[in-house]
Coordinates of C-alpha atoms in Angstrom, one line a residue:
Chain A
M1 CA 0.0 0.0 0.0
A2 CA 1.3 3.5 -0.8
V3 CA 1.6 5.9 2.0
T4 CA -1.3 8.3 2.2
Y5 CA -1.1 12.1 2.6
R6 CA -2.8 11.7 6.0
E7 CA 0.0 9.4 7.2
I8 CA 2.6 11.9 6.0
K9 CA 0.7 14.8 7.6
A10 CA 0.5 12.9 10.9
D11 CA 4.2 12.0 10.8
I12 CA 5.3 15.6 10.2
L13 CA 3.0 16.8 12.9
G14 CA 4.5 14.2 15.2
R15 CA 8.0 15.5 14.5
I16 CA 6.9 19.0 15.2
T17 CA 5.0 18.1 18.4
R18 CA 7.9 16.0 19.7
G19 CA 10.2 18.9 19.1
D20 CA 12.4 17.1 16.4
W21 CA 11.5 20.1 14.2
K22 CA 11.6 23.2 16.3
P23 CA 9.5 26.4 15.8
G24 CA 11.1 28.5 13.1
S25 CA 13.2 25.7 11.6
L26 CA 13.3 24.8 8.0
I27 CA 11.5 21.7 6.9
P28 CA 13.0 19.4 4.2
G29 CA 11.8 20.2 0.6
E30 CA 8.9 18.3 -1.0
L31 CA 11.2 16.3 -3.2
E32 CA 13.3 15.2 -0.3
L33 CA 10.1 14.3 1.8
A34 CA 8.7 12.4 -1.2
E35 CA 11.9 10.3 -1.2
T36 CA 11.9 9.8 2.6
Y37 CA 8.2 8.7 2.6
G38 CA 8.4 6.8 -0.7
A39 CA 5.4 8.8 -1.9
A40 CA 4.5 10.8 -4.9
R41 CA 5.3 14.5 -4.7
A42 CA 1.6 15.4 -5.1
T43 CA 0.9 13.3 -2.0
V44 CA 3.5 15.2 0.0
N45 CA 2.3 18.5 -1.4
R46 CA -1.3 17.8 -0.2
A47 CA 0.0 17.0 3.4
M48 CA 2.1 20.2 3.4
R49 CA -0.8 22.2 2.1
E50 CA -3.1 21.0 4.9
L51 CA -0.4 21.7 7.5
A52 CA -0.1 25.2 6.1
E53 CA -3.9 25.6 6.2
D54 CA -4.0 24.4 9.8
G55 CA -1.5 27.1 10.7
I56 CA 1.3 24.6 11.6
I57 CA 3.8 25.5 8.9
E58 CA 4.5 28.5 6.8
R59 CA 5.2 27.9 3.1
K60 CA 7.3 30.3 1.0
R61 CA 7.8 29.8 -2.6
K62 CA 11.6 30.4 -2.7
S63 CA 12.9 29.8 0.8
G64 CA 11.0 26.6 1.5
S65 CA 8.7 25.7 4.4
R66 CA 9.2 26.4 8.1
V67 CA 7.5 25.4 11.3
R68 CA 5.5 28.4 12.4
L69 CA 6.9 30.3 15.4
S70 CA 3.5 30.7 16.8
P71 CA 0.7 28.6 15.4
L72 CA -2.1 30.5 13.8
R73 CA -5.1 29.9 16.0
Q74 CA -8.2 29.8 14.0
A75 CA -11.3 28.6 15.6
R76 CA -14.1 27.5 13.3
F77 CA -17.6 27.9 14.7
D78 CA -20.5 26.2 13.0
I79 CA -23.4 28.5 12.7
P80 CA -26.3 26.2 11.9
I81 CA -29.9 27.1 11.4
V82 CA -31.3 27.4 14.9
R83 CA -33.9 24.7 14.5
R84 CA -31.2 22.2 13.6
E85 CA -28.9 23.4 16.5
I86 CA -31.7 22.8 19.0
E87 CA -32.8 19.5 17.5
E88 CA -29.2 18.3 17.5
Q89 CA -29.1 18.8 21.2
G90 CA -32.0 16.4 21.5
A91 CA -34.5 19.1 22.4
A92 CA -37.9 19.9 20.9
Y93 CA -37.9 23.0 18.7
R94 CA -40.7 25.5 18.7
Y95 CA -41.0 28.7 16.7
A96 CA -43.1 31.9 17.4
L97 CA -43.5 35.0 15.3
V98 CA -43.7 38.0 17.7
Q99 CA -43.9 40.9 15.3
S100 CA -44.0 41.5 11.5
E101 CA -44.0 44.8 9.6
L102 CA -43.2 46.4 6.3
V103 CA -41.3 49.6 7.0
A104 CA -38.8 52.1 5.7
A105 CA -35.6 51.0 7.4
P106 CA -34.8 53.0 10.5
D107 CA -31.5 54.9 10.3
W108 CA -29.4 52.4 12.2
V109 CA -30.6 49.6 10.0
R110 CA -30.0 51.6 6.8
A111 CA -26.5 52.4 8.0
R112 CA -25.8 48.8 8.9
M113 CA -27.1 47.4 5.6
G114 CA -26.0 50.3 3.4
L115 CA -29.5 51.0 2.1
A116 CA -30.7 54.1 0.2
P117 CA -32.9 56.6 2.2
G118 CA -36.4 55.3 2.3
G119 CA -35.3 51.8 1.5
K120 CA -38.1 49.3 2.4
V121 CA -37.5 46.3 4.6
R122 CA -39.5 43.5 6.1
H123 CA -38.9 43.5 9.8
L124 CA -39.5 40.4 11.8
V125 CA -39.1 39.6 15.5
C126 CA -39.1 35.8 16.2
L127 CA -38.5 33.5 19.1
H128 CA -37.0 30.1 19.1
F129 CA -37.7 27.7 22.0
A130 CA -35.8 24.5 23.1
D131 CA -38.0 22.2 25.1
G132 CA -40.3 25.1 25.8
A133 CA -37.6 27.4 27.2
P134 CA -36.7 30.6 25.2
Y135 CA -33.4 29.8 23.4
Q136 CA -32.9 32.6 20.9
H137 CA -34.4 36.0 20.1
E138 CA -34.2 36.9 16.4
D139 CA -34.5 40.5 15.2
R140 CA -34.5 40.3 11.4
W141 CA -34.4 42.8 8.6
I142 CA -34.8 41.8 5.0
N143 CA -34.0 44.2 2.1
L144 CA -37.1 44.2 -0.2
S145 CA -35.3 45.7 -3.2
V146 CA -33.2 42.5 -3.4
L147 CA -35.8 40.1 -2.2
P148 CA -39.3 41.6 -3.1
Q149 CA -40.8 38.2 -2.5
A150 CA -40.2 38.7 1.2
R151 CA -43.1 41.3 1.2
D152 CA -45.7 38.5 1.0
A153 CA -43.8 35.5 2.4
D154 CA -45.6 33.9 5.4
F155 CA -43.4 33.6 8.5
A156 CA -46.2 32.7 10.8
T157 CA -45.2 29.0 11.2
A158 CA -41.6 28.9 10.1
G159 CA -38.7 31.3 10.6
P160 CA -37.1 33.5 7.9
N161 CA -33.7 31.8 8.2
E162 CA -34.6 28.7 6.3
W163 CA -36.7 30.7 3.8
L164 CA -33.7 33.0 3.1
V165 CA -31.4 30.0 2.5
A166 CA -33.8 28.7 -0.1
Q167 CA -34.0 32.1 -1.8
I168 CA -30.3 32.7 -1.9
P169 CA -28.3 29.5 -1.6
F170 CA -24.9 31.1 -1.3
S171 CA -24.0 34.5 0.1
E172 CA -21.2 36.4 1.9
A173 CA -21.7 37.2 5.5
E174 CA -20.0 39.3 8.2
I175 CA -20.5 38.1 11.7
S176 CA -19.9 39.9 14.9
I177 CA -20.1 38.5 18.4
A178 CA -20.5 40.5 21.6
A179 CA -22.0 40.5 25.0
T180 CA -25.1 42.6 25.6
A181 CA -27.3 43.5 28.5
A182 CA -31.0 42.3 28.5
D183 CA -33.3 45.3 28.0
A184 CA -37.0 45.2 28.9
A185 CA -38.1 43.3 25.7
L186 CA -35.2 40.8 25.9
S187 CA -35.7 40.1 29.6
E188 CA -39.4 39.4 28.9
H189 CA -38.8 37.2 25.8
L190 CA -35.8 35.4 27.1
A191 CA -37.2 35.0 30.6
C192 CA -34.2 36.6 32.3
A193 CA -33.5 39.6 34.6
L194 CA -33.1 43.1 33.3
G195 CA -29.4 43.7 32.6
D196 CA -28.5 40.1 32.5
P197 CA -25.4 39.4 30.2
L198 CA -26.4 37.7 27.0
L199 CA -24.5 36.5 24.0
Q200 CA -25.4 38.4 20.8
I201 CA -24.5 37.4 17.3
E202 CA -25.0 39.9 14.5
R203 CA -24.9 38.8 10.9
S204 CA -25.0 41.0 7.7
T205 CA -25.5 39.0 4.6
R206 CA -24.7 40.2 1.1
W207 CA -25.3 38.8 -2.3
K208 CA -23.7 40.1 -5.4
G209 CA -22.6 43.2 -3.5
Q210 CA -26.0 44.1 -2.1
A211 CA -27.3 43.8 1.4
V212 CA -29.8 41.0 1.7
T213 CA -30.5 40.8 5.4
F214 CA -29.3 41.9 8.8
V215 CA -30.1 39.8 11.8
R216 CA -29.4 40.2 15.5
L217 CA -29.6 36.9 17.4
V218 CA -29.6 37.2 21.2
H219 CA -29.4 34.0 23.2
H220 CA -30.8 32.8 26.5
R221 CA -28.6 33.5 29.6
G222 CA -25.8 31.0 29.9
H223 CA -25.5 30.2 26.2
R224 CA -22.1 29.2 25.0
M225 CA -20.6 28.8 21.5
T226 CA -17.9 26.2 21.4
A227 CA -15.2 25.1 18.9
R228 CA -12.0 23.1 18.8
Y229 CA -8.8 23.5 16.9
Chain B
M1 CA -2.5 28.4 -20.5
A2 CA -4.3 25.6 -18.8
V3 CA -7.3 26.5 -16.7
T4 CA -6.6 26.7 -13.0
Y5 CA -8.6 25.1 -10.2
R6 CA -9.4 28.6 -9.0
E7 CA -11.1 29.4 -12.3
I8 CA -13.0 26.2 -12.2
K9 CA -14.1 26.8 -8.6
A10 CA -15.2 30.4 -9.5
D11 CA -17.1 29.2 -12.5
I12 CA -19.0 26.5 -10.5
L13 CA -19.7 29.0 -7.8
G14 CA -21.1 31.3 -10.4
R15 CA -23.4 28.6 -11.8
I16 CA -24.7 28.0 -8.2
T17 CA -25.0 31.7 -7.4
R18 CA -26.9 32.4 -10.6
G19 CA -29.2 29.5 -9.9
D20 CA -28.2 27.5 -13.0
W21 CA -27.5 24.7 -10.5
K22 CA -30.2 24.7 -7.9
P23 CA -29.8 23.7 -4.2
G24 CA -30.1 19.9 -3.9
S25 CA -29.3 19.3 -7.6
L26 CA -26.7 16.9 -8.9
I27 CA -23.5 18.4 -10.3
P28 CA -21.8 16.7 -13.3
G29 CA -19.1 14.2 -12.4
E30 CA -15.5 15.1 -12.3
L31 CA -14.6 13.3 -15.5
E32 CA -17.4 15.3 -17.3
L33 CA -16.3 18.6 -15.7
A34 CA -12.7 17.9 -16.7
E35 CA -13.8 17.5 -20.3
T36 CA -16.0 20.7 -20.1
Y37 CA -13.2 22.8 -18.7
G38 CA -10.4 21.1 -20.7
A39 CA -8.6 20.5 -17.4
A40 CA -6.9 17.6 -15.7
R41 CA -9.2 15.6 -13.4
A42 CA -6.9 16.4 -10.5
T43 CA -7.5 20.1 -11.1
V44 CA -11.3 19.6 -11.1
N45 CA -10.9 17.5 -8.0
R46 CA -9.2 20.3 -6.1
A47 CA -11.9 22.8 -7.1
M48 CA -14.6 20.4 -5.9
R49 CA -12.7 19.6 -2.7
E50 CA -12.5 23.3 -1.8
L51 CA -16.2 23.9 -2.7
A52 CA -17.0 21.0 -0.3
E53 CA -14.8 22.4 2.4
D54 CA -16.4 25.8 1.9
G55 CA -19.8 24.1 2.5
I56 CA -21.1 24.9 -0.9
I57 CA -21.5 21.3 -2.3
E58 CA -21.9 17.9 -0.7
R59 CA -19.7 15.1 -2.1
K60 CA -20.8 11.5 -1.9
R61 CA -18.6 8.7 -3.0
K62 CA -21.3 6.7 -4.9
S63 CA -24.0 9.2 -5.8
G64 CA -21.9 12.1 -6.9
S65 CA -21.8 15.7 -5.8
R66 CA -24.8 17.9 -5.1
V67 CA -25.3 21.6 -4.3
R68 CA -26.0 21.8 -0.6
L69 CA -29.6 22.5 0.4
S70 CA -28.4 24.9 3.1
P71 CA -24.9 26.1 3.0
L72 CA -22.8 25.1 6.0
R73 CA -22.1 28.2 7.8
Q74 CA -18.7 28.0 9.3
A75 CA -17.2 31.2 10.7
R76 CA -13.5 31.2 11.3
F77 CA -12.3 33.5 14.0
D78 CA -8.6 34.2 14.3
I79 CA -7.5 34.0 17.9
P80 CA -4.2 35.9 17.9
I81 CA -1.9 36.5 20.8
V82 CA -3.4 39.6 22.5
R83 CA -0.3 41.7 22.0
R84 CA -0.5 41.2 18.3
E85 CA -4.3 41.8 18.2
I86 CA -3.8 45.1 19.9
E87 CA -0.8 46.2 17.8
E88 CA -2.6 45.3 14.6
Q89 CA -5.3 47.8 15.7
G90 CA -2.5 50.4 15.7
A91 CA -2.7 50.8 19.5
A92 CA 0.2 50.7 22.0
Y93 CA 0.3 47.4 24.0
R94 CA 1.1 47.3 27.7
Y95 CA 1.1 44.2 30.0
A96 CA 0.8 44.0 33.7
L97 CA 1.1 41.0 36.1
V98 CA -1.6 41.3 38.8
Q99 CA -1.1 38.1 40.7
S100 CA 1.1 35.0 40.6
E101 CA 1.0 31.9 42.8
L102 CA 1.9 28.2 43.0
V103 CA -1.1 26.3 44.4
A104 CA -2.9 23.1 44.4
A105 CA -5.6 23.6 41.7
P106 CA -8.9 24.5 43.2
D107 CA -11.7 22.0 42.5
W108 CA -13.3 23.9 39.6
V109 CA -9.9 24.2 37.9
R110 CA -9.1 20.5 38.5
A111 CA -12.4 19.5 37.1
R112 CA -12.0 21.8 34.0
M113 CA -8.4 20.5 33.3
G114 CA -8.9 16.9 34.4
L115 CA -6.1 17.0 37.0
A116 CA -5.5 14.5 39.8
P117 CA -6.4 15.7 43.4
G118 CA -3.6 17.8 44.7
G119 CA -2.3 18.6 41.2
K120 CA -0.1 21.7 41.3
V121 CA -0.6 24.7 39.0
R122 CA 0.9 28.0 38.4
H123 CA -1.9 30.6 38.6
L124 CA -1.5 34.0 37.0
V125 CA -3.8 37.0 36.7
C126 CA -2.7 39.4 34.0
L127 CA -4.0 42.5 32.4
H128 CA -3.5 43.6 28.8
F129 CA -3.9 47.3 27.9
A130 CA -4.5 49.0 24.5
D131 CA -3.4 52.7 24.5
G132 CA -3.6 52.7 28.3
A133 CA -7.2 51.4 28.5
P134 CA -7.9 47.9 29.9
Y135 CA -8.5 45.5 27.0
Q136 CA -8.4 42.0 28.4
H137 CA -8.3 40.3 31.8
E138 CA -6.4 37.0 31.8
D139 CA -7.0 34.3 34.4
R140 CA -4.5 31.6 33.6
W141 CA -3.8 28.2 35.1
I142 CA -0.7 26.1 34.0
N143 CA -0.4 22.4 34.8
L144 CA 3.0 22.0 36.4
S145 CA 3.1 18.2 35.9
V146 CA 3.2 18.8 32.1
L147 CA 5.2 22.0 32.2
P148 CA 7.4 22.0 35.4
Q149 CA 9.4 24.9 33.9
A150 CA 6.4 27.1 34.5
R151 CA 7.2 27.0 38.2
D152 CA 10.2 29.3 37.8
A153 CA 9.3 31.2 34.6
D154 CA 9.2 34.9 35.0
F155 CA 6.0 36.5 33.9
A156 CA 6.7 40.0 35.3
T157 CA 7.3 41.7 32.0
A158 CA 5.7 39.4 29.4
G159 CA 2.5 37.4 29.5
P160 CA 2.3 33.6 29.6
N161 CA 0.6 33.2 26.2
E162 CA 3.8 33.8 24.2
W163 CA 5.8 31.8 26.6
L164 CA 3.4 28.8 26.3
V165 CA 3.5 29.0 22.5
A166 CA 7.3 28.7 22.6
Q167 CA 7.2 25.7 25.0
I168 CA 4.5 23.8 23.1
P169 CA 4.4 24.9 19.5
F170 CA 1.3 22.8 18.6
S171 CA -1.6 21.8 20.8
E172 CA -5.3 21.0 20.7
A173 CA -7.7 23.5 22.2
E174 CA -11.3 23.7 23.1
I175 CA -12.8 27.2 23.0
S176 CA -16.0 28.4 24.5
I177 CA -17.5 31.9 24.1
A178 CA -20.1 33.3 26.5
A179 CA -21.3 36.6 28.0
T180 CA -20.6 37.2 31.6
A181 CA -21.4 39.9 34.2
A182 CA -18.6 42.0 35.6
D183 CA -17.9 41.0 39.3
A184 CA -16.1 43.3 41.7
A185 CA -12.6 42.3 40.5
L186 CA -13.5 42.5 36.8
S187 CA -15.2 45.8 37.1
E188 CA -12.1 47.3 38.9
H189 CA -9.6 45.8 36.4
L190 CA -11.6 46.5 33.3
A191 CA -12.9 49.9 34.4
C192 CA -16.6 49.1 34.0
A193 CA -19.6 49.0 36.2
L194 CA -20.5 46.0 38.4
G195 CA -22.7 43.7 36.4
D196 CA -21.7 45.1 32.9
P197 CA -22.0 42.4 30.1
L198 CA -18.6 41.3 29.0
L199 CA -17.4 38.9 26.3
Q200 CA -15.6 35.9 27.8
I201 CA -13.5 33.4 26.0
E202 CA -12.4 30.2 27.8
R203 CA -9.7 28.0 26.3
S204 CA -8.5 24.6 27.4
T205 CA -5.3 23.4 25.8
R206 CA -4.2 19.8 25.7
W207 CA -0.9 18.3 24.4
K208 CA -0.5 14.6 23.9
G209 CA -3.8 14.0 25.8
Q210 CA -2.8 16.0 28.9
A211 CA -4.1 19.4 30.0
V212 CA -1.5 22.0 29.6
T213 CA -3.3 25.2 30.5
F214 CA -6.8 26.6 31.1
V215 CA -7.4 30.3 30.5
R216 CA -10.4 32.6 30.9
L217 CA -10.1 35.8 28.9
V218 CA -12.6 38.6 29.7
H219 CA -12.7 41.6 27.5
H220 CA -13.4 45.3 28.1
R221 CA -17.1 46.3 27.7
G222 CA -18.1 46.7 24.0
H223 CA -15.5 44.2 22.7
R224 CA -16.6 42.4 19.5
M225 CA -15.2 39.3 17.7
T226 CA -15.7 39.5 14.0
A227 CA -15.4 37.1 11.1
R228 CA -16.5 36.7 7.5
Y229 CA -17.6 33.7 5.5

């Protein structure tokens, strides 16, 4: 059996972890590694590419590859549709529409989304429950000039997130995570005390350069986002 | 010039974005695409692999590749060393050591890190400032049975993060993000009001299966983590 790129990757990682190859030191070239492992150069190349993507090594065209002095720490957080997130925890999901209106976007939303003055939006406030307990408060704004069909879409029984994904299968998003204090509406909806610290995720989604939707998701007290690297 | 995998990737993405290839629909096989683009199969394969990694398509060994019904949303957050994070914002960085002790790990730290009863740790409390304003409060625990050299390391002038990276160039980490309320110590150190909502990142780092360090990083009021996808 030929050696796989996974085996080469694991072996190189082992050398780095054991300290055989120190931070900052030069790694043998791909041709040399291909000989060492008795593998095709393309196989070694794939292992090196993944090590670089994982932030373990640094590749330079001319001077060769080095073990990174400080590993790049990139944490990947899955941001699933909330129904799926709740169901994957084994809890029963329930959705409620709290508010729905067609309005000219208020100034702060216009600024966030980069809309023209007077730009119309569909504004929705929704709640997502896990086993009957409030899990996430969704404050959603949809740009009607990009998605006019949002004017008449019915969000009484299912949230806008899944509807949006079906309308625009692929889009760019900017995400921002912060801590916020529960105001009167959030404390009522999320069943927590006024001023409680809550985890807030804001997401601006663009498609072909235009703002599609802006959403502010505020989670129940104690919510955590987790990742590994 | 032969077509590159990037061009193929961009073209396929365009077909999906324009709706030529709908969510859930089957994508032509790699051999067919290689013919269409006049490219090597390996080139098409790389484009498809990246599209799958980006969460745009789903690849199945037997039934071929499909456009994902709902794109996987994976946000990647860079978690740099705080000094670098502050300096990249163009601010002046300053470090202060608040507290340093050698102790038997308290129960909650033992539980978090999976240490044996009586396990010794170096406990450090540090502050990181940006242009003189408190930026991050670091509560750090280092396992002395894995890193005995942490007993005598000097953290008076530089924080433990960079020191740890030099000791253990590569490690596994579990990260958890939450909102917390400022207690008396945090409100003093971070110059905010008691009870203010603050963004907290906890990170447990393991190396060869053993806990190396646990850290709780609490940020100044108003701090945001951002990412794009």
